[in-house]
Short mmCIF file of C-alpha atoms in Angstrom, two decimals:
data_model
loop_
_atom_site.label_atom_id
_atom_site.label_comp_id
_atom_site.label_asym_id
_atom_site.label_seq_id
_atom_site.Cartn_x
_atom_site.Cartn_y
_atom_site.Cartn_z
CA MET A 125 -127.88 50.27 -98.49
CA VAL A 126 -127.78 47.51 -96.16
CA ALA A 127 -128.78 50.19 -92.43
CA PHE A 128 -131.05 51.77 -95.05
CA TYR A 129 -133.21 48.65 -96.04
CA ILE A 130 -132.78 48.09 -91.33
CA ILE A 131 -133.80 51.27 -90.15
CA SER A 132 -136.26 51.43 -93.11
CA GLY A 133 -137.56 48.14 -92.58
CA LEU A 134 -137.44 49.08 -87.71
CA LEU A 135 -139.73 52.09 -88.41
CA ILE A 136 -142.20 50.15 -90.44
CA ILE A 137 -142.54 47.30 -87.68
CA PHE A 138 -142.85 50.44 -84.99
CA SER A 139 -145.62 52.30 -86.67
CA PHE A 140 -147.98 48.99 -86.79
CA ILE A 141 -147.18 47.75 -83.87
CA HIS A 142 -149.60 49.68 -81.67
CA LEU A 143 -152.16 47.66 -83.65
CA VAL A 144 -151.50 44.51 -82.53
CA LYS A 145 -154.39 43.39 -79.41
CA TYR A 146 -151.44 42.62 -77.13
CA GLN A 147 -151.78 44.03 -73.56
CA VAL A 148 -148.11 43.89 -72.79
CA TRP A 149 -146.54 47.83 -72.17
CA TRP A 150 -143.79 46.84 -74.43
CA ILE A 151 -146.27 46.82 -77.33
CA ARG A 152 -148.57 49.66 -75.52
CA VAL A 153 -145.49 52.49 -75.65
CA PHE A 154 -145.74 52.54 -79.36
CA ASP A 155 -149.16 54.11 -78.91
CA PHE A 156 -147.36 57.13 -77.82
CA ILE A 157 -144.48 58.02 -80.38
CA HIS A 158 -146.17 58.59 -83.43
CA ILE A 159 -144.89 62.32 -84.06
CA GLN A 160 -141.73 61.01 -83.61
CA LEU A 161 -141.64 58.21 -85.96
CA ALA A 162 -143.46 60.38 -88.35
CA PHE A 163 -139.73 62.93 -87.54
CA PHE A 164 -137.52 59.72 -88.33
CA LEU A 165 -139.86 58.54 -90.99
CA SER A 166 -139.95 62.09 -93.44
CA LEU A 167 -136.04 62.66 -92.53
CA THR A 168 -135.03 58.52 -93.69
CA LEU A 169 -137.63 59.28 -97.21
CA GLY A 170 -135.58 63.02 -97.31
CA ILE A 171 -132.37 60.96 -97.80
CA GLY A 172 -133.17 57.82 -99.21
CA MET A 173 -135.39 59.83 -102.37
CA LEU A 174 -131.77 62.30 -102.36
CA THR A 175 -129.17 60.14 -102.33
CA LEU A 176 -130.15 56.67 -103.22
CA PRO A 177 -130.05 54.88 -107.03
CA LEU A 178 -134.23 54.81 -107.55
CA THR A 179 -134.34 51.06 -108.26
CA LEU A 180 -137.36 49.07 -107.90
CA SER A 181 -136.80 47.93 -105.18
CA ILE A 182 -135.45 51.52 -103.43
CA ILE A 183 -138.72 52.61 -104.96
CA ILE A 184 -141.01 49.98 -103.59
CA LEU A 185 -139.39 50.77 -99.73
CA LEU A 186 -139.52 54.50 -100.35
CA SER A 187 -143.36 53.68 -100.95
CA LEU A 188 -143.24 52.01 -98.28
CA LEU A 189 -141.94 54.85 -96.18
CA PHE A 190 -143.96 57.72 -97.66
CA ILE A 191 -147.51 55.52 -97.26
CA THR A 192 -146.43 54.05 -93.26
CA LEU A 193 -145.66 58.76 -92.81
CA LEU A 194 -149.52 58.67 -94.32
CA TYR A 195 -150.84 57.09 -91.49
CA HIS A 196 -148.97 58.88 -88.70
CA LEU A 197 -150.55 61.84 -89.96
CA TRP A 198 -153.95 60.32 -90.89
CA LEU A 199 -154.20 59.90 -86.95
CA VAL A 200 -152.16 63.13 -85.77
CA ILE A 201 -153.62 65.70 -87.72
CA PRO A 202 -157.25 66.20 -85.70
CA PHE A 203 -154.99 67.19 -83.05
CA THR A 204 -154.30 70.22 -85.39
CA VAL A 205 -155.40 72.97 -86.14
CA PHE A 206 -155.90 71.91 -90.08
CA HIS A 207 -158.54 69.12 -88.82
CA LYS A 208 -162.39 70.59 -88.08
CA LYS A 209 -163.09 71.65 -84.11
CA GLN A 210 -164.89 69.38 -82.75
CA VAL A 211 -165.79 71.81 -78.89
CA LEU A 212 -166.95 74.47 -80.69
CA ASP A 213 -166.20 77.54 -79.89
CA LYS A 214 -167.80 79.46 -77.44
CA ALA A 215 -171.18 81.94 -78.84
CA LEU A 216 -172.06 83.75 -75.19
CA ASN A 217 -170.07 85.37 -72.72
CA ILE A 218 -172.14 84.23 -68.95
CA LYS A 219 -170.04 84.46 -66.96
CA SER A 220 -172.95 82.14 -64.80
CA LYS A 221 -172.84 79.77 -66.96
CA SER A 222 -168.80 79.45 -67.17
CA VAL A 223 -166.88 76.76 -65.37
CA SER A 224 -162.60 76.73 -66.00
CA ALA A 225 -160.30 73.86 -64.56
CA MET A 226 -156.99 73.41 -64.12
CA VAL A 227 -155.73 70.01 -64.16
CA SER A 228 -151.51 69.14 -62.95
CA ASN A 229 -149.69 66.25 -62.67
CA VAL A 230 -147.67 68.02 -59.10
CA TYR A 231 -144.78 65.28 -59.65
CA GLN A 232 -144.86 64.13 -55.84
CA HIS A 233 -140.89 64.34 -55.24
CA ASN A 234 -140.91 68.12 -56.56
CA THR A 235 -140.92 70.35 -53.68
CA GLN A 236 -140.93 73.87 -55.28
CA TYR A 237 -144.26 73.80 -54.17
CA ASP A 238 -145.12 77.92 -54.95
CA LYS A 239 -144.08 77.47 -58.19
CA LEU A 240 -147.35 75.88 -58.68
CA LEU A 241 -148.90 77.75 -56.64
CA GLU A 242 -148.14 81.16 -58.96
CA ILE A 243 -150.09 79.73 -61.70
CA VAL A 244 -152.85 78.93 -59.97
CA LYS A 245 -153.13 81.99 -58.87
CA ASN A 246 -152.44 83.71 -62.03
CA VAL A 247 -154.88 81.21 -63.42
CA ASP A 248 -157.21 81.28 -61.26
CA PRO A 249 -159.98 78.20 -62.23
CA ASP A 250 -162.90 77.66 -60.81
CA ILE A 251 -162.01 73.55 -60.28
CA LEU A 252 -158.40 72.23 -59.28
CA LEU A 253 -157.24 68.90 -60.06
CA PHE A 254 -153.96 67.52 -57.92
CA VAL A 255 -153.24 63.93 -58.96
CA GLU A 256 -149.59 62.17 -57.77
CA THR A 257 -150.05 64.32 -54.36
CA ASP A 258 -148.94 62.96 -50.59
CA ALA A 259 -149.08 64.35 -46.93
CA LEU A 260 -146.36 67.06 -47.34
CA TRP A 261 -148.56 68.71 -51.26
CA GLU A 262 -151.98 68.06 -49.16
CA SER A 263 -150.43 70.46 -46.79
CA ALA A 264 -148.63 72.86 -48.78
CA LEU A 265 -151.18 73.27 -50.73
CA SER A 266 -153.48 73.82 -47.92
CA VAL A 267 -153.98 77.74 -48.64
CA LEU A 268 -156.05 77.50 -51.44
CA GLU A 269 -158.64 76.26 -48.66
CA ARG A 270 -158.87 80.71 -48.31
CA ASN A 271 -160.19 80.50 -52.11
CA PHE A 272 -161.40 77.19 -53.35
CA PRO A 273 -164.37 75.79 -50.42
CA TYR A 274 -165.01 72.55 -51.25
CA LYS A 275 -162.16 69.81 -51.70
CA ILE A 276 -161.87 66.02 -52.19
CA SER A 277 -158.26 64.71 -50.86
CA TYR A 278 -156.84 62.09 -50.52
CA PRO A 279 -153.11 61.80 -49.77
CA LEU A 280 -151.29 58.58 -51.06
CA GLU A 281 -147.48 57.84 -50.82
CA ASN A 282 -147.86 55.85 -53.80
CA THR A 283 -147.55 58.87 -56.36
CA TYR A 284 -151.68 57.96 -56.66
CA GLY A 285 -152.76 60.66 -54.55
CA MET A 286 -155.55 63.13 -55.06
CA ILE A 287 -156.69 66.46 -54.47
CA LEU A 288 -159.79 68.08 -55.82
CA TYR A 289 -160.47 71.95 -54.76
CA SER A 290 -163.65 73.70 -56.11
CA LYS A 291 -165.10 77.33 -55.64
CA LEU A 292 -167.91 75.70 -57.60
CA THR A 293 -171.40 74.41 -54.84
CA ILE A 294 -169.88 70.27 -54.73
CA GLU A 295 -173.61 68.81 -54.74
CA ASN A 296 -172.25 65.26 -53.56
CA SER A 297 -168.97 63.72 -53.97
CA LYS A 298 -167.92 59.99 -53.90
CA ILE A 299 -164.64 58.48 -53.31
CA CYS A 300 -164.22 55.18 -56.02
CA PHE A 301 -161.46 52.64 -56.24
CA LEU A 302 -162.46 51.22 -59.65
CA VAL A 303 -160.43 48.21 -60.29
CA GLU A 304 -157.34 48.53 -58.23
CA ASP A 305 -157.52 49.36 -54.04
CA ASP A 306 -154.70 51.89 -53.69
CA VAL A 307 -155.51 53.68 -56.86
CA PRO A 308 -158.59 57.06 -56.48
CA SER A 309 -160.88 58.91 -58.60
CA PHE A 310 -163.53 61.00 -57.73
CA GLU A 311 -166.75 61.44 -58.86
CA VAL A 312 -168.29 64.84 -58.08
CA THR A 313 -171.19 67.37 -58.72
CA VAL A 314 -171.11 70.83 -59.18
CA SER A 315 -173.65 73.08 -59.42
CA LEU A 316 -172.40 76.33 -61.38
CA PRO A 317 -174.22 79.67 -60.68
CA SER A 318 -176.97 79.84 -63.34
CA GLY A 319 -177.91 76.66 -61.38
CA VAL A 320 -176.47 73.72 -63.97
CA GLN A 321 -175.77 70.60 -62.62
CA VAL A 322 -172.04 69.39 -64.22
CA ASP A 323 -170.85 65.46 -63.03
CA LEU A 324 -166.81 65.75 -62.82
CA TYR A 325 -164.78 62.80 -62.72
CA THR A 326 -160.87 62.49 -61.92
CA THR A 327 -158.58 59.80 -62.59
CA HIS A 328 -155.27 58.92 -63.06
CA PRO A 329 -154.48 55.47 -63.43
CA GLN A 330 -152.04 53.94 -63.97
CA PRO A 331 -149.89 53.74 -67.15
CA PRO A 332 -148.08 50.14 -68.77
CA SER A 333 -144.43 50.46 -67.58
CA PRO A 334 -142.39 48.34 -66.93
CA THR A 335 -142.17 50.00 -63.46
CA GLU A 336 -145.41 50.61 -62.53
CA ASN A 337 -147.80 48.04 -64.58
CA GLU A 338 -146.31 45.72 -67.32
CA ARG A 339 -149.97 45.67 -69.09
CA SER A 340 -152.31 48.18 -69.75
CA THR A 341 -154.97 46.04 -68.99
CA GLU A 342 -155.71 48.08 -65.26
CA ARG A 343 -155.98 51.61 -67.00
CA ASP A 344 -157.59 50.56 -69.94
CA ALA A 345 -160.72 48.66 -67.77
CA GLU A 346 -160.77 52.05 -65.50
CA LEU A 347 -161.26 54.69 -68.72
CA LEU A 348 -164.14 52.25 -70.46
CA GLN A 349 -166.37 51.77 -66.60
CA ILE A 350 -165.87 56.15 -66.45
CA ALA A 351 -166.64 55.41 -69.74
CA LYS A 352 -170.22 53.68 -69.66
CA LYS A 353 -170.99 56.18 -66.69
CA VAL A 354 -170.67 59.34 -68.70
CA LYS A 355 -172.57 56.98 -70.83
CA SER A 356 -175.63 56.37 -68.42
CA SER A 357 -176.25 60.05 -67.41
CA ASN A 358 -176.04 62.14 -70.65
CA ARG A 359 -175.80 64.51 -67.91
CA PRO A 360 -173.67 67.42 -68.40
CA THR A 361 -169.89 66.31 -67.80
CA LEU A 362 -166.70 67.14 -67.62
CA VAL A 363 -163.72 64.07 -67.60
CA MET A 364 -159.91 65.24 -66.61
CA GLY A 365 -157.26 64.06 -64.74
CA ASP A 366 -154.04 62.54 -66.09
CA LEU A 367 -154.76 59.34 -68.30
CA ASN A 368 -152.10 58.20 -68.93
CA ASP A 369 -153.07 57.58 -72.35
CA VAL A 370 -152.54 59.95 -75.34
CA ALA A 371 -155.34 61.51 -76.77
CA TRP A 372 -154.44 59.82 -80.29
CA SER A 373 -154.57 56.07 -78.98
CA HIS A 374 -157.00 53.77 -79.65
CA THR A 375 -158.37 53.50 -76.03
CA THR A 376 -158.89 56.59 -75.98
CA ARG A 377 -160.56 56.89 -78.78
CA LEU A 378 -163.02 53.90 -77.84
CA PHE A 379 -163.43 55.85 -74.26
CA LYS A 380 -164.35 58.65 -76.56
CA ARG A 381 -166.80 56.71 -78.54
CA ILE A 382 -167.84 54.84 -75.19
CA SER A 383 -169.02 57.69 -72.89
CA GLY A 384 -169.47 60.51 -76.58
CA LEU A 385 -168.00 62.85 -74.77
CA LEU A 386 -165.73 65.34 -76.90
CA ASP A 387 -161.85 66.76 -77.10
CA PRO A 388 -161.43 70.46 -77.12
CA ARG A 389 -158.37 69.41 -78.71
CA ILE A 390 -159.17 68.40 -82.18
CA GLY A 391 -158.76 71.03 -84.67
CA ARG A 392 -156.16 73.15 -82.29
CA GLY A 393 -153.63 71.50 -81.30
CA SER A 394 -152.46 68.31 -78.96
CA PHE A 395 -150.80 70.65 -76.04
CA ASN A 396 -148.68 67.62 -74.83
CA THR A 397 -148.45 68.48 -71.61
CA PHE A 398 -145.35 65.29 -71.01
CA HIS A 399 -142.39 64.94 -70.21
CA ALA A 400 -141.96 68.76 -69.13
CA LYS A 401 -137.94 67.98 -68.91
CA ILE A 402 -137.68 66.44 -72.38
CA PRO A 403 -139.02 68.61 -75.33
CA PHE A 404 -138.69 65.76 -78.02
CA MET A 405 -140.59 63.64 -76.34
CA ARG A 406 -143.35 64.66 -75.65
CA PHE A 407 -147.25 63.44 -75.44
CA PRO A 408 -150.86 64.94 -75.12
CA LEU A 409 -151.47 63.16 -71.51
CA ASP A 410 -153.26 65.18 -69.58
CA HIS A 411 -156.69 65.09 -70.58
CA ILE A 412 -160.02 67.26 -70.26
CA PHE A 413 -163.34 65.75 -71.45
CA SER A 414 -166.85 67.94 -72.09
CA SER A 415 -169.91 65.86 -73.18
CA HIS A 416 -171.87 68.00 -75.92
CA HIS A 417 -173.20 70.78 -73.76
CA PHE A 418 -170.26 72.50 -73.78
CA THR A 419 -168.67 74.82 -76.27
CA LEU A 420 -165.17 76.32 -75.82
CA GLY A 421 -163.75 79.37 -74.59
CA ARG A 422 -159.67 78.51 -74.19
CA ILE A 423 -157.46 76.19 -73.57
CA GLU A 424 -153.80 76.61 -73.09
CA ARG A 425 -150.44 74.61 -71.72
CA LEU A 426 -149.84 76.34 -68.71
CA PRO A 427 -146.06 76.93 -68.37
CA PHE A 428 -143.30 74.73 -66.63
CA CYS A 429 -143.65 74.42 -62.83
CA ASN A 430 -140.58 71.78 -61.44
CA SER A 431 -143.12 68.64 -62.33
CA ASP A 432 -142.30 66.30 -65.55
CA HIS A 433 -146.30 67.78 -66.34
CA PHE A 434 -147.00 71.00 -67.89
CA PRO A 435 -150.71 72.26 -66.07
CA ILE A 436 -153.11 72.85 -68.36
CA PHE A 437 -156.37 75.37 -68.47
CA ILE A 438 -159.69 74.24 -70.00
CA GLU A 439 -162.65 77.04 -69.95
CA LEU A 440 -166.15 75.56 -70.94
CA PHE A 441 -169.67 76.98 -71.13
CA TYR A 442 -172.80 75.28 -70.92
CA GLU A 443 -174.57 76.44 -74.09
CA PRO A 444 -176.30 72.95 -75.25
CA SER A 445 -176.54 73.06 -79.02
CA LEU A 446 -177.42 70.51 -82.23
CA ASP A 447 -174.57 70.84 -83.49
CA SER A 448 -172.24 70.23 -81.02
CA GLU A 449 -174.44 67.24 -80.23
CA GLU A 450 -174.03 66.54 -83.85
CA ASN A 451 -170.21 66.21 -83.16
CA GLN A 452 -170.35 63.23 -81.03
CA VAL A 453 -169.47 60.25 -82.39
CA ASP A 454 -171.09 56.74 -81.02
CA ALA A 455 -169.67 53.05 -80.01
CA ASP A 456 -171.12 50.43 -82.38
CA HIS A 457 -171.44 46.91 -80.60
CA ASP A 458 -167.85 45.90 -81.46
CA ASP A 459 -166.57 48.93 -80.27
CA HIS A 460 -168.94 48.00 -76.49
CA GLN A 461 -167.62 44.37 -76.86
CA GLU A 462 -164.64 44.93 -76.75
CA ALA A 463 -165.42 47.47 -73.38
CA ASN A 464 -166.68 44.95 -71.79
CA GLU A 465 -164.32 42.10 -72.59
CA LYS A 466 -161.28 44.94 -70.97
CA ILE A 467 -163.01 45.56 -67.66
CA ALA A 468 -164.01 41.98 -67.00
CA LYS A 469 -159.91 41.04 -67.30
CA VAL A 470 -159.28 42.33 -63.71
#
């Protein structure tokens, strides 16, 4: 009985501690584990209902566990087929208006290059983004230059290198260091075969963790700076990369409200990409967001490539419509104020 109270109390605390706005890593880690907490809540709730006498205190505690479980489901249900799709399914299939992209965190110390190259060959995207790329990875990936004539590269030995390949014409490009001098991001404009120009932002900010960055301040500031750039242009836009944040976190939801971008996973699934080698501890860390100008052809998590991340693939069609634009969630005054405060802290 005492153990049940202690376990229930800890599960409730762990479920809501992420609402505390401190940006230290040991609080922010609870942004990630809502699915796992929901599992343990369900298990604890079931055991309590089946084995304990239904005294008043137990009924109250079971009710609290049930409410907490509903809270987790509220956060993650958008990333299931039970929710309305945010990015609409394609209506047309016009190749000249399509763009496909693949994002892969290669895991810098992974040397099984051929596995990833085989996946690239099979899915044959228009745009390839690789993160955690060092000089060895740049050399191994150089064979792609035969089919991807455009390339932006900034390899690093600190696990924050980045390489972008494109079959689509790159009109202009910029390597940015928005927050930290050794963490690059790219700003690119690509042209679809139809002539439509698309702004592309790629990013891989540091995660809040005891081994990387003890706070989430830098990650949040980088994402929100990109969000503000996206919103100021109102052009067809894609943002992609390993954001080191989950799709349902407060920061990612704030990013989407500030930028006005849509998440193609909503209404389709979470497409958890990390950790590839630990099935029970998987989270949607690799993201591809699109502006309302696009509809979705397909999205899928790609096979294991010996990295700790699965690659992710998306095919989009330039097909602007009022229906898609209506799915945007606009930021309010408080959102902008919070974003400005987070950016000002770095």
